[in-house]
mmCIF file of C-alpha atoms in Angstrom:
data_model
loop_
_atom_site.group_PDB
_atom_site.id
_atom_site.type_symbol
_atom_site.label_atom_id
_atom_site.label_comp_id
_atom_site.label_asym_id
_atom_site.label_seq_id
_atom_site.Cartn_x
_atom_site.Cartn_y
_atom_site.Cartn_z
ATOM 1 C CA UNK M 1 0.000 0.000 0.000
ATOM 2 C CA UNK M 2 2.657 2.765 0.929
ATOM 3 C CA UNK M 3 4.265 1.707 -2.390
ATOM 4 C CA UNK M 4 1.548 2.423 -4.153
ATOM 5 C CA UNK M 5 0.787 5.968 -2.365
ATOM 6 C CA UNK M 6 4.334 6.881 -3.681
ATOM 7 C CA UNK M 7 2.869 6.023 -7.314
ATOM 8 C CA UNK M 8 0.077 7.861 -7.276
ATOM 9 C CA UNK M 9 1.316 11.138 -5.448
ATOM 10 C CA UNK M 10 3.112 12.219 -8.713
ATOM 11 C CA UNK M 11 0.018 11.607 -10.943
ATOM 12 C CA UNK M 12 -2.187 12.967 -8.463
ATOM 13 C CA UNK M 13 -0.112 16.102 -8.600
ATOM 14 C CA UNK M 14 0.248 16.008 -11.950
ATOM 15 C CA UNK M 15 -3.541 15.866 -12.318
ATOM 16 C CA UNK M 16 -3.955 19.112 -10.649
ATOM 17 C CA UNK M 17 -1.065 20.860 -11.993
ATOM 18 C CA UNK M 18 -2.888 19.903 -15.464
ATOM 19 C CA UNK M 19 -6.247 21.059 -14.582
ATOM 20 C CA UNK M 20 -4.995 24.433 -12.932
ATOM 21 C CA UNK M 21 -3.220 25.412 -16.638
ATOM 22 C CA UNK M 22 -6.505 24.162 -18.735
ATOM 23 C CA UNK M 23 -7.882 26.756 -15.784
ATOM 24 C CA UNK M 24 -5.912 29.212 -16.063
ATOM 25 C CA UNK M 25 -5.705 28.729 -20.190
ATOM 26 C CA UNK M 26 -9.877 28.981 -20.237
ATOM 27 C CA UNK M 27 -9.903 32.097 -18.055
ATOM 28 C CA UNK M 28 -7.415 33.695 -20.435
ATOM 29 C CA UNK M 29 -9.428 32.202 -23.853
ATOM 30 C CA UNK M 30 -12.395 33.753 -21.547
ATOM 31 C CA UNK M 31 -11.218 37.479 -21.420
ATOM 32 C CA UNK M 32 -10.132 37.660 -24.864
ATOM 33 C CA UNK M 33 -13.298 36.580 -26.329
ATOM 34 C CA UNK M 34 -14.522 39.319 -23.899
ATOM 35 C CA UNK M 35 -12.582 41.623 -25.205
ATOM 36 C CA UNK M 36 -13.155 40.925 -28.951
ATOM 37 C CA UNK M 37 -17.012 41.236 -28.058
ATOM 38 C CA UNK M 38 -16.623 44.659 -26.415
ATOM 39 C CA UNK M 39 -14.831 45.612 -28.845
ATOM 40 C CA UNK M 40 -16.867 44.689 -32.019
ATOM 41 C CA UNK M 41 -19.247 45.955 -30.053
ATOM 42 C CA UNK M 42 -18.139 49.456 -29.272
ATOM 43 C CA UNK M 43 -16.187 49.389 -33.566
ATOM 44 C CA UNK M 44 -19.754 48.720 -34.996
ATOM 45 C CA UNK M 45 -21.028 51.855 -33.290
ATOM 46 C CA UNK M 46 -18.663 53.876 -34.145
ATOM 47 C CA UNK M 47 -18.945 52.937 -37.280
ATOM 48 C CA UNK M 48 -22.833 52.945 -37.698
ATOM 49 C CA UNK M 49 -22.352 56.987 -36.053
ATOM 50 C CA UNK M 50 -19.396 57.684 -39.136
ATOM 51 C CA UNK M 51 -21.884 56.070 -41.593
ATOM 52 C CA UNK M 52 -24.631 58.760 -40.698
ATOM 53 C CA UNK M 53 -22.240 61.668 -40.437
ATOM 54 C CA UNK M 54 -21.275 60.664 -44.586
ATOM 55 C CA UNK M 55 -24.922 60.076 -45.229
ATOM 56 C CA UNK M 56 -25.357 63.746 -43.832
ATOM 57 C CA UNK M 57 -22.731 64.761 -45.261
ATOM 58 C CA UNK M 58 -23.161 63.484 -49.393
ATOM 59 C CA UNK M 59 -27.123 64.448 -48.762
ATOM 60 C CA UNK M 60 -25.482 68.414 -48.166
ATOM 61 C CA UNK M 61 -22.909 67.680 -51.110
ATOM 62 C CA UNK M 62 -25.894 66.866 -53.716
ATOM 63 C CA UNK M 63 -27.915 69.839 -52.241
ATOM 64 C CA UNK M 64 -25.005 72.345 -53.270
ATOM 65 C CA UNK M 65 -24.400 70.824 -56.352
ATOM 66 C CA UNK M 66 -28.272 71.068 -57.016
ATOM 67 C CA UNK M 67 -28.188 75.017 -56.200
ATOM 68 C CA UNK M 68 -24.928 75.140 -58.305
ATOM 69 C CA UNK M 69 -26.260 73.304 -61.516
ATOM 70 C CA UNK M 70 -29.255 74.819 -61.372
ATOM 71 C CA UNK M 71 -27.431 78.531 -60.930
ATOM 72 C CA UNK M 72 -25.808 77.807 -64.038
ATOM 73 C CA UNK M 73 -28.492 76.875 -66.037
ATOM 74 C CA UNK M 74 -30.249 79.737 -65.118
#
């Protein structure tokens, strides 16, 4: 029996020292994925508010060029 506590000890610690990295390795995988979320998150908003400033902005562009064509034609 005490020969076979001596034999399992080291795998028994081995165990553990495995599962504490696979831990520590999904905790990291965890905060990244986070992360990425937050931040597609926060880039697609951003995004979504530039898209409406150049909307705004090519609707003023074709007004001016309206005024200006029909100015000329005038």
């Amino acid at each position: 029996l005490q020969n076979n506590m001596a034999t399992l000890d080291p795998n028994i610690q081995t165990d553990w020292d495995n599962r504490e990295f696979i831990e520590s390795l999904s905790k990291g995988i965890k905060k990244i994925a986070s992360f990425l979320n937050e931040f597609d998150l926060s880039t697609r908003y951003k995004l979504a508010k530039l898209n409406e400033k150049v909307s705004s902005l090519e609707r003023s562009l074709d007004h001016i060029e309206a005024k200006l064509t029909k100015g000329e034609s005038s």
